Structure formats: C-alpha cells, structure tokens
CSV table of C-alpha atoms in Angstrom, one decimal:
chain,number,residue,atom,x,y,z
W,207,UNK,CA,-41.1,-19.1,-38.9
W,208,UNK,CA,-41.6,-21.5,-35.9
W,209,UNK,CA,-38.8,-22.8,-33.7
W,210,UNK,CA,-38.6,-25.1,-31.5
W,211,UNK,CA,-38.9,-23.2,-28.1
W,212,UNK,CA,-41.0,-25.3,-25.7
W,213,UNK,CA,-41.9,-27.6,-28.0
W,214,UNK,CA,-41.9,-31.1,-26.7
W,215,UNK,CA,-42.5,-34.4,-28.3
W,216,UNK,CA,-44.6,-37.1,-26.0
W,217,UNK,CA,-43.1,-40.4,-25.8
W,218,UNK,CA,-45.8,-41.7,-28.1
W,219,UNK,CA,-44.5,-38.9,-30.6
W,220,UNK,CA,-41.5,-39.9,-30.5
W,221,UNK,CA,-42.2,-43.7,-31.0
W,222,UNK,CA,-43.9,-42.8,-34.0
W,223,UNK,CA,-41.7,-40.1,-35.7
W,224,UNK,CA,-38.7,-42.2,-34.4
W,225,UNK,CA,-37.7,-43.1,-38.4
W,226,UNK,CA,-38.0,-39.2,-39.6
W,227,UNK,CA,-36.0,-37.9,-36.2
W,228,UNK,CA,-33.0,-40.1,-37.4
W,229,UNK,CA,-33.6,-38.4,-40.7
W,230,UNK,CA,-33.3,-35.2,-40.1
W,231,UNK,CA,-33.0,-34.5,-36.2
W,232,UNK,CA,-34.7,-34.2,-32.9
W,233,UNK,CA,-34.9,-30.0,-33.5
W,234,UNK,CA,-36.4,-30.4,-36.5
W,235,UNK,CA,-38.9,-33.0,-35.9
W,236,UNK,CA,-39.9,-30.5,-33.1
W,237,UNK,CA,-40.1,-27.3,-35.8
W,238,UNK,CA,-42.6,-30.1,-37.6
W,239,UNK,CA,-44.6,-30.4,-34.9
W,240,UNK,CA,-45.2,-26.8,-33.9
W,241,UNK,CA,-46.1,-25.6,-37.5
W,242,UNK,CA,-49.5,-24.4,-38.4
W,243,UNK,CA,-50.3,-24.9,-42.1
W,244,UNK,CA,-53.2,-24.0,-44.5
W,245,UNK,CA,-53.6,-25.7,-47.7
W,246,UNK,CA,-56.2,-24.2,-49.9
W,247,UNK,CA,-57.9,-26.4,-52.6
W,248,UNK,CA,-58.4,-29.8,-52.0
W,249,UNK,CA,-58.3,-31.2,-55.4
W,250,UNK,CA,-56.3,-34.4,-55.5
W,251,UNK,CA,-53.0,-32.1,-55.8
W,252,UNK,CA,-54.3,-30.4,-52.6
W,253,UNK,CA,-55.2,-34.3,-51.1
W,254,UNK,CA,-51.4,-35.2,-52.0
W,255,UNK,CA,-50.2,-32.6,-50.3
W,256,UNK,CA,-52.0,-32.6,-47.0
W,257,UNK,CA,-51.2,-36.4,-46.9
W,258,UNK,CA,-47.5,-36.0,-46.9
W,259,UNK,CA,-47.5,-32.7,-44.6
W,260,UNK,CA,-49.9,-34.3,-42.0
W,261,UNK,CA,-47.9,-37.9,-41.9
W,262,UNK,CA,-45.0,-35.3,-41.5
W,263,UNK,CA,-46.5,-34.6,-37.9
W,264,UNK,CA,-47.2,-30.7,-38.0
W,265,UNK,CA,-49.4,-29.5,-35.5
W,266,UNK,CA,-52.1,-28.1,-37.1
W,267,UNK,CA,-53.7,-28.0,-40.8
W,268,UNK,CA,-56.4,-26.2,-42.1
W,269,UNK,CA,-58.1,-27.5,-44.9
W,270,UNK,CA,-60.1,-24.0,-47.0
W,271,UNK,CA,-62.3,-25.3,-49.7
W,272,UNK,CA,-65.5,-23.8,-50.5
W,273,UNK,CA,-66.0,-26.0,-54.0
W,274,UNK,CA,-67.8,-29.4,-53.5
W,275,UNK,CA,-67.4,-32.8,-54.9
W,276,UNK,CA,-67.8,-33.5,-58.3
W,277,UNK,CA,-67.4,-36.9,-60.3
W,278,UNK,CA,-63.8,-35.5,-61.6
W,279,UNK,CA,-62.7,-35.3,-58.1
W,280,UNK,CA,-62.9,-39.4,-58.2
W,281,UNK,CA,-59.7,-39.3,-60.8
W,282,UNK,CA,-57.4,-38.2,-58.2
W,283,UNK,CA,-58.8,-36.8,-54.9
W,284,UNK,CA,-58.6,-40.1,-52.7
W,285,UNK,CA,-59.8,-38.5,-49.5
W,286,UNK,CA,-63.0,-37.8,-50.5
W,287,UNK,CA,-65.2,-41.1,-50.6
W,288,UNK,CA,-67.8,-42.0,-53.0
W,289,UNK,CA,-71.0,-41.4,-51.0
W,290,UNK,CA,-69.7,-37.5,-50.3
W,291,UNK,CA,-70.7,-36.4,-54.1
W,292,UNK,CA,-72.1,-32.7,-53.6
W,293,UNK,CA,-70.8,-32.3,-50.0
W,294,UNK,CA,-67.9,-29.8,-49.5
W,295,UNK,CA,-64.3,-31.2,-50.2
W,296,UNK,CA,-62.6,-29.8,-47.8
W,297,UNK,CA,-65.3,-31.3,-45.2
W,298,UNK,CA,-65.1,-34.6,-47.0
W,299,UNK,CA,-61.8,-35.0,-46.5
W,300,UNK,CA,-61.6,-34.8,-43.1
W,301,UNK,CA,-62.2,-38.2,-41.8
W,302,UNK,CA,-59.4,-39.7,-43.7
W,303,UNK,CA,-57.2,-36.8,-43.6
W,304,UNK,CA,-57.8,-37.4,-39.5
W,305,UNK,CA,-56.7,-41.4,-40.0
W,306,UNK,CA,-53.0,-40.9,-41.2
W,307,UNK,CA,-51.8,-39.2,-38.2
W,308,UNK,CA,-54.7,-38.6,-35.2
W,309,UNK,CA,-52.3,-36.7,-33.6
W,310,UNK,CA,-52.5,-33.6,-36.0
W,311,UNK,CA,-55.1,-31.3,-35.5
W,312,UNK,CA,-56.9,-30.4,-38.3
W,313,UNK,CA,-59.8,-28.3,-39.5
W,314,UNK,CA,-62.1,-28.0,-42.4
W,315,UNK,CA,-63.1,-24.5,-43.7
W,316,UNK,CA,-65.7,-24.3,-46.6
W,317,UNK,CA,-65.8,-20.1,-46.7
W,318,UNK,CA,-64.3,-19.0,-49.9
W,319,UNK,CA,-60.5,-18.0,-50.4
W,320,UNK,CA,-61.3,-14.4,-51.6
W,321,UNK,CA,-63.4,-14.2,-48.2
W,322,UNK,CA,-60.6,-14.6,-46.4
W,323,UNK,CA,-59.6,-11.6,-44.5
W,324,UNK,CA,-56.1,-10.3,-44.8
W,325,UNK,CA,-55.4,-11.8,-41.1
W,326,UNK,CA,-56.6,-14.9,-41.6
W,327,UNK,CA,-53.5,-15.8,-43.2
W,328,UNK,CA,-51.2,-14.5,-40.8
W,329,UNK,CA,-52.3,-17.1,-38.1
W,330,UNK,CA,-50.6,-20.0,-40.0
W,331,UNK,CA,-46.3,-20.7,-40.8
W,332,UNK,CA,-47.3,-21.9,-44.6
W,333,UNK,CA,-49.7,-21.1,-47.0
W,334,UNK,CA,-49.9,-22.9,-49.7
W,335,UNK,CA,-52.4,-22.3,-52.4
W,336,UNK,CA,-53.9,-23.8,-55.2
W,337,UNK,CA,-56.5,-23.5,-57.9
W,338,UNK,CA,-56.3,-19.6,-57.5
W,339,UNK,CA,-56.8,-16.6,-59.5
W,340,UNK,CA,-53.8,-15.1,-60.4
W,341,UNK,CA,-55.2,-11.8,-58.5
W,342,UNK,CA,-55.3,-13.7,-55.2
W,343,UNK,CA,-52.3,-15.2,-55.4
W,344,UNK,CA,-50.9,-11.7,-55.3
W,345,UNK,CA,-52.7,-10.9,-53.0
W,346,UNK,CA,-52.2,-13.5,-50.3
W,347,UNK,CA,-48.5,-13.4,-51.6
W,348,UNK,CA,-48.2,-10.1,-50.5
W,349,UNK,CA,-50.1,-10.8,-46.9
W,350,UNK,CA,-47.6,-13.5,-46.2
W,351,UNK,CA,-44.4,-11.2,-47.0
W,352,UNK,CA,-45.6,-8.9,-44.5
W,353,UNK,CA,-46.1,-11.1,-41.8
W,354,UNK,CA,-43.2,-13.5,-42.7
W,355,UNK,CA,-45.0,-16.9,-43.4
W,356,UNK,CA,-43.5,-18.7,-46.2
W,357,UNK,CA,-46.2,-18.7,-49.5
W,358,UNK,CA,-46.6,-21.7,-52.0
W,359,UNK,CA,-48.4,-21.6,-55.0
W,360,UNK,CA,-49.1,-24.5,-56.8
W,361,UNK,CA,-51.1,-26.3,-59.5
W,362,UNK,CA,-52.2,-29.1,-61.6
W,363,UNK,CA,-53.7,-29.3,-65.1
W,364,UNK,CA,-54.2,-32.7,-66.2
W,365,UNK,CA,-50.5,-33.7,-66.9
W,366,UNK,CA,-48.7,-30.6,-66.5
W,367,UNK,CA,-48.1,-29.3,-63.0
W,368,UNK,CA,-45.8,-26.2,-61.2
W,369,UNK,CA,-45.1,-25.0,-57.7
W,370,UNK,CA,-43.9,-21.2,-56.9
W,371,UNK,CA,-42.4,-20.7,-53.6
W,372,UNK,CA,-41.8,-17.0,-52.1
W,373,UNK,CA,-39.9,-18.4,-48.5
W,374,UNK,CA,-38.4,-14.1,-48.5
W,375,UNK,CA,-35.5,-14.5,-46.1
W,376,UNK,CA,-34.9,-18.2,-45.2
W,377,UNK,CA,-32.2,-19.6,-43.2
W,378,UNK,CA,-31.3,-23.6,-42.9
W,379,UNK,CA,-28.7,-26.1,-42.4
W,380,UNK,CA,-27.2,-28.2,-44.7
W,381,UNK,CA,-24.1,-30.9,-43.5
W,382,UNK,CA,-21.4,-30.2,-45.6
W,383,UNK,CA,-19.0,-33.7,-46.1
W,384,UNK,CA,-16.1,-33.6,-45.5
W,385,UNK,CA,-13.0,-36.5,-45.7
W,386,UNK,CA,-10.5,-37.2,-42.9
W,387,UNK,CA,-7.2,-39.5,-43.1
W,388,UNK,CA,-7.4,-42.1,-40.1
W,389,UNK,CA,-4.6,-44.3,-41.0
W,390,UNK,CA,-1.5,-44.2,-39.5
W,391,UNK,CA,2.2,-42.7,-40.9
W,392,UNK,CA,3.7,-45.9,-42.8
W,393,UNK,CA,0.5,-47.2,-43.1
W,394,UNK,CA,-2.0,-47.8,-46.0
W,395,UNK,CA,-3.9,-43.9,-46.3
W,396,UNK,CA,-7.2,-44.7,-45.0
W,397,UNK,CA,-10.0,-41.9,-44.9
W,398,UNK,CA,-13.2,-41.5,-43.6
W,399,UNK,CA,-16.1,-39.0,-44.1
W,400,UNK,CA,-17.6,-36.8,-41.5
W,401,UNK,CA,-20.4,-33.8,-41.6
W,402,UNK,CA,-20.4,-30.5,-40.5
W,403,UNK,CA,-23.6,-28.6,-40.3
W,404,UNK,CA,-23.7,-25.6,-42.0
W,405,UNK,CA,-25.9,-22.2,-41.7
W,406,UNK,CA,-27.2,-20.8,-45.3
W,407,UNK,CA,-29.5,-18.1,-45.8
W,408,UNK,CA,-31.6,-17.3,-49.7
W,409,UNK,CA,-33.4,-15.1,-50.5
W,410,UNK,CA,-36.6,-15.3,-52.8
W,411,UNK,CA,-38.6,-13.2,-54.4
W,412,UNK,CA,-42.5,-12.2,-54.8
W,413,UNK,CA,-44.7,-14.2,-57.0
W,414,UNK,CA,-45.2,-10.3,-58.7
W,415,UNK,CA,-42.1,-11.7,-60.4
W,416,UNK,CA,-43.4,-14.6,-62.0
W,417,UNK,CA,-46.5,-12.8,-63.7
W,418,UNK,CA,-43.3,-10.2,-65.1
W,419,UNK,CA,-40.9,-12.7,-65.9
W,420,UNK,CA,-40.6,-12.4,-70.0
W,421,UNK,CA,-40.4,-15.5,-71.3
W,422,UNK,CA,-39.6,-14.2,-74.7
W,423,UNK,CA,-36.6,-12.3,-74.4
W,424,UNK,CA,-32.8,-13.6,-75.7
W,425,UNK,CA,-31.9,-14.2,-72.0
W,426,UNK,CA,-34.2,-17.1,-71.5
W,427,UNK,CA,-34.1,-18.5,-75.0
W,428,UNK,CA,-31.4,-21.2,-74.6
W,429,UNK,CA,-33.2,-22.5,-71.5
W,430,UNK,CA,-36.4,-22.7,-73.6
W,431,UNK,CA,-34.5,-24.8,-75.8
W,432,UNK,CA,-33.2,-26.9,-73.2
W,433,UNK,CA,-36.3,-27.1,-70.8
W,434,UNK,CA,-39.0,-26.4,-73.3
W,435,UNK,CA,-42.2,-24.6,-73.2
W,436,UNK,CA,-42.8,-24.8,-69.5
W,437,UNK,CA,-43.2,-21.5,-68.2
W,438,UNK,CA,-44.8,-20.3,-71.3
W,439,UNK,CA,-47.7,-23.2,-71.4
W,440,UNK,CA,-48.5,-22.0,-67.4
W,441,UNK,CA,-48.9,-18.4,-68.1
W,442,UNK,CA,-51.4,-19.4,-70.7
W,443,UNK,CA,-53.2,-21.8,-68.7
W,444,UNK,CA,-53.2,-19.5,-65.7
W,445,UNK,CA,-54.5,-16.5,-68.2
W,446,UNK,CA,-57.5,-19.3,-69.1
W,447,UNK,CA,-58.1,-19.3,-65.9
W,448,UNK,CA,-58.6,-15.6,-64.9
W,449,UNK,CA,-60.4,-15.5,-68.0
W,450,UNK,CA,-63.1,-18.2,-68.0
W,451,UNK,CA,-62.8,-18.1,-63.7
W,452,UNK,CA,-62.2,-22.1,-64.0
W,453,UNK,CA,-60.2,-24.5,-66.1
W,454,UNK,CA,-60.4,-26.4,-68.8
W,455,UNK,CA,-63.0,-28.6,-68.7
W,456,UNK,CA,-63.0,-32.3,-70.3
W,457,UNK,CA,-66.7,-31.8,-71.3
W,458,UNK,CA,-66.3,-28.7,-73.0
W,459,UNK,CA,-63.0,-29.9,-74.5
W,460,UNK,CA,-63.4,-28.7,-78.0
W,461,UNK,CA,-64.6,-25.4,-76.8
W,462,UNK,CA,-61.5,-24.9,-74.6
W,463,UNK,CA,-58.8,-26.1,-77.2
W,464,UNK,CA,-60.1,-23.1,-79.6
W,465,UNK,CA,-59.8,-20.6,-76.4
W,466,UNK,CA,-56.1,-21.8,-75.1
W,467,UNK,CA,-55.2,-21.5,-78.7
W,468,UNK,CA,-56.4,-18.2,-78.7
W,469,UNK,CA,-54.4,-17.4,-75.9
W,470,UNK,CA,-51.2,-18.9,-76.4
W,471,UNK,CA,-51.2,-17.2,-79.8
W,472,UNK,CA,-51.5,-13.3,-77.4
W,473,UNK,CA,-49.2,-14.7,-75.1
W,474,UNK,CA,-46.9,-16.9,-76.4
W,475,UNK,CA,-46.7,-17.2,-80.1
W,476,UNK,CA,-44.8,-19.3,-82.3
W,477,UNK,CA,-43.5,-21.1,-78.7
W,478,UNK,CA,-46.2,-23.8,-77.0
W,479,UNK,CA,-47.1,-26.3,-79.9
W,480,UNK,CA,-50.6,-27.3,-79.9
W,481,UNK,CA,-49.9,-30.7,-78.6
W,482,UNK,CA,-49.0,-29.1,-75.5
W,483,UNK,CA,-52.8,-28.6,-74.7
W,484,UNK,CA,-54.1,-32.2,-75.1
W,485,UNK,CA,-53.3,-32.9,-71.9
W,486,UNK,CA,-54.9,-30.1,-69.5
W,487,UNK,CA,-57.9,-31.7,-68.6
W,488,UNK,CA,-59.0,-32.8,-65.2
W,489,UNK,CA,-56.4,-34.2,-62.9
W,490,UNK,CA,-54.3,-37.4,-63.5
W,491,UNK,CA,-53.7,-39.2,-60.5
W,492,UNK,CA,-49.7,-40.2,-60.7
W,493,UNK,CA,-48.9,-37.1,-61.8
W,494,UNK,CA,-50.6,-35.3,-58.6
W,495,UNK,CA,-49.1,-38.0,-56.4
W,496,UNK,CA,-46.0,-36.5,-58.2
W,497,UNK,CA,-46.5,-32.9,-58.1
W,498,UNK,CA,-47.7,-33.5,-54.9
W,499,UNK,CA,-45.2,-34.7,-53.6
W,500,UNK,CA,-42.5,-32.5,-54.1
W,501,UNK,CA,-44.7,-29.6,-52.8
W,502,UNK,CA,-44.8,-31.4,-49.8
W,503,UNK,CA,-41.4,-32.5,-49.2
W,504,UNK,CA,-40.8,-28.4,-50.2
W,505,UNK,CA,-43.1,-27.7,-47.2
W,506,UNK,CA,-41.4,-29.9,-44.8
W,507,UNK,CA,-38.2,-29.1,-45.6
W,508,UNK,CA,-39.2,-24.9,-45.0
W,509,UNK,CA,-40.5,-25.8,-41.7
W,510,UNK,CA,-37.9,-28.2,-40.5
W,511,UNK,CA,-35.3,-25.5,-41.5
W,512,UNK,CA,-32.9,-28.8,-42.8
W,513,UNK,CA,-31.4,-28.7,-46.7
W,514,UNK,CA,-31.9,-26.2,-49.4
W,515,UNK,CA,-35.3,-25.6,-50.7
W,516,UNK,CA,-36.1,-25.4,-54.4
W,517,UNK,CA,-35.6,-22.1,-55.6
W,518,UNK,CA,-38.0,-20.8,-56.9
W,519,UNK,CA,-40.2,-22.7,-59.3
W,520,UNK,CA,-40.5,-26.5,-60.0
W,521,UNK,CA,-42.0,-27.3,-63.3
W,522,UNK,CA,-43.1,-31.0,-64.3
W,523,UNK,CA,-42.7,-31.9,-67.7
W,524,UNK,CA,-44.9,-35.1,-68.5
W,525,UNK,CA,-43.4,-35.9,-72.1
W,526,UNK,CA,-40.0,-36.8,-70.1
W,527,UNK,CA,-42.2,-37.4,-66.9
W,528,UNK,CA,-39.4,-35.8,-65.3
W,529,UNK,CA,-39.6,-32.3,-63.0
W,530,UNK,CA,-36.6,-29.8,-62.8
W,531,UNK,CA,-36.4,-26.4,-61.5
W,532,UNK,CA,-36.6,-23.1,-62.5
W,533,UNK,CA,-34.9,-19.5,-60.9
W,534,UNK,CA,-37.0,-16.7,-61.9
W,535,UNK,CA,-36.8,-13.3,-60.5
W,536,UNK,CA,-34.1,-13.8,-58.7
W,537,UNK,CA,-30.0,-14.1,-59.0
W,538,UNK,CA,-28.4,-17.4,-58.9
C-alpha cells in the first residue's frame, strides 16, 4: 500500500483539496495523492466510480475497457457523450474523466482484461474490477494477494448491485471519542469530548471464498430471512454470466427470464422468487450513482488508511433501496 513518503502537495493542491484535508488529514490527503488505481469496465457503475476516486485527487487512474459504446451505455454512463457511439468507452471517457480534476493523470486502455498479463496489475495500489467473468476475478484476485494491492470486485445489474473487497492485511486509524470533566470541584460537572486516534488492523479473505460460501446451509438461514435473497440472486446472475459470456440483455428479455430461471432453480431453489429478476436489465442510473458510490468512498477510505472499511461484501437491495453489508468467509 502507498504511504506518504516524499509525497508533497503543491500549494494549488492544497487550495483545492483544502475541504477533504480538514476531513480526514494532511497524511491522508497525501496517501490520496500518491495512489495509482485501475478501474476496469467503464459502464456507468465503472463512470461513478472513477468520478468519485478522481475528484478524490489520486495520482494516477487507468481506465481498461476494450467494449465500445452502445445505446444502453446512454442510461447511466455519463462520461461518454452522444457522438462517441461505437468508439471505445474507456477512450470516450477520457475527456470528461480529465475535466473533474486536471490534475490526475489518467490513461485509457482498450486491450482486453483477460489480455492483461499477470504484472500488469501489480503496477497499480487498487484494482477494482467490474463486468468480469467469475474466472478472472480469481484470477486477478489472486495476482493482487501476492503483490499486496488491495482487489474490488464489483457490479451492477439493472437495480441490484454488490461490491467484494479482498484488502488481505489492512491497517487504519480510527479516533476513538472519548469524554473529559472540565468543570471545576463545587461546580456544575461539565464535560467535553476529545479523540484519540487509534491503530486497527483486519484481515480479509479471497474472493475464492465468496464463489464457496453456501448460502443454503442452517448457519446463514436467519440472515436470509432478515436480509433476503441477496447473495443467492448474485451467484445466479454471475453463473448467467459465465454462461452466456454477457448479461442479460433488455432485448432478449424473454429469452433471459427462462435461462435465470433455469439457473436459480440449480443453484438456489425454492430461495430467489421470480420477481427478483425483473429488474436485471441494463443499468439504472441512481442506482449506479448509488452503488457507485459506496465503492468509491470504499476505495478512498483503503488508500487514505482513515476509518474501517466494509468488510467484506456490500449488497444493495432495491425493494428497501437500502445497502447493508455482508461478512462472508471470514470471522467477525
């Protein structure tokens, strides 16, 4: 993980990250700003997410995307402008990827993700990847445990959307509060509250142990109750994915419905209602904003090293438009 040795921040740096320094700290703000990223997918999750981490004020991000631009990228992808159907997204974004901060250096890559060497990945802090095969998420999952850079894996199927983080061995700082008496003896008992920053350290598991994770075992059943079909509906739509070697598509809706069926009923029988696959198609723009979001503020909090990071998986749920947080693989 970076630090923040010789790391510097111009004045004009400073002037502009002023607001997120008081946040979280000069140190931090300087981790930000000597972090290499890679996002790869730019679908309008991937756009959400690269908006966020580059207004952040990282110091580089790469941008891998070898699909090009399609009329569905309109719902949600708003880097990509209209004239740019048929060019490569990840090229397409650039110009306005370049406007929110023209101080972070970014790059466009249109070669494929399974093209990608095993050292490609080892040249950045955070991958985080999205639209993947399940095959190459372990994969690059496993690159990025050797070399120590923290691994996201995240998605977005019309409504529903998840992030995975595998972070191995990370240490940050929280500021415990803390309450002080300030008044005087004889006097009214005044107190007042003061931090101290702590040290933590988690540990996280590989995303191997998400593809294990049995979903239909008595340990997890009250929390299906509780949570609902979350975990469940994501192995089926990842399984549709290494299947068909795309997603569902809103043009061949009927088609798909019959196949996730299929599938849910191999995987997860008698658990994902039917209902929960009306909503998989394309990409719904608040809910990437939302999704997006999250992964983002994930990112930045990895790389600044400053409060806890989720642990391990963050599911949305659109029918309470709520997300919450899932620990798989790993103990509490």
């Amino acid at each position: 993980m970076t630090g923040t040795n010789g790391v510097q921040l111009t004045e004009e740096e400073t002037e502009l990250y002023d607001r997120q320094i008081r946040l979280w700290g000069l140190d931090s703000q300087k981790r930000l700003r000597a972090a290499r990223i890679l996002i790869a997918g730019l679908n309008g999750l991937g756009a959400e997410i690269a908006k966020n981490v580059i207004l952040a004020g990282v110091k580089a991000v790469t941008l891998l995307d070898h699909q090009k631009v399609s009329e569905a990228d309109f719902c949600s992808q708003f880097l990509v402008p209209q004239t740019a159907l048929g060019s490569f997204r990840s090229e397409a974004s650039l110009e306005r990827a370049q406007h929110l901060n023209p101080m972070v250096e970014l790059k466009a890559d249109t070669e494929q993700l399974a093209a990608k060497s095993d050292e490609f990945f080892k040249e950045f802090d955070v991958v985080c990847i999205i639209g993947a095969s399940t095959e190459e998420l372990l994969r690059v999952d496993n690159v990025c445990r050797e070399a120590n850079v923290k691994f996201f894996a995240t998605d977005l199927w019309g409504m529903f959307g998840y992030s995975f983080s595998d972070l191995q061995e990370h240490e940050f700082m929280i500021d415990l509060v803390n309450y002080r008496v300030i008044s005087k003896p004889n006097e009214k008992r005044k107190t007042e509250t003061y931090t101290t920053p702590v040290k933590r350290t988690l540990q996280y598991p590989a995303y191997q142990t998400l593809i294990d994770f049995d979903f239909r075992g008595d340990a997890y059943a009250r929390k299906l109750k509780r949570n609902g079909p979350a975990l469940p509906l994501l192995r089926v739509l990842q399984a549709f994915r290494d299947q068909e070697q795309r997603d569902p598509a809103y043009d061949k809706r009927e088609e798909d419905l019959i196949k996730l069926l299929q599938l849910r009923d191999s995987l997860a029988p008698g658990i994902v209602p039917d209902d929960a696959f009306v909503h998989v198609f394309a990409q719904i723009s608040p809910v990437a904003a939302i999704v997006g979001g999250a992964v983002a503020h994930e990112i930045i909090k990895v790389v600044s090293q400053k409060e806890a990071p989720h642990r391990n998986v963050f599911l949305f749920d659109y029918e309470k438009c709520c997300g919450f947080v899932e620990l798989v693989g790993a103990e509490s």
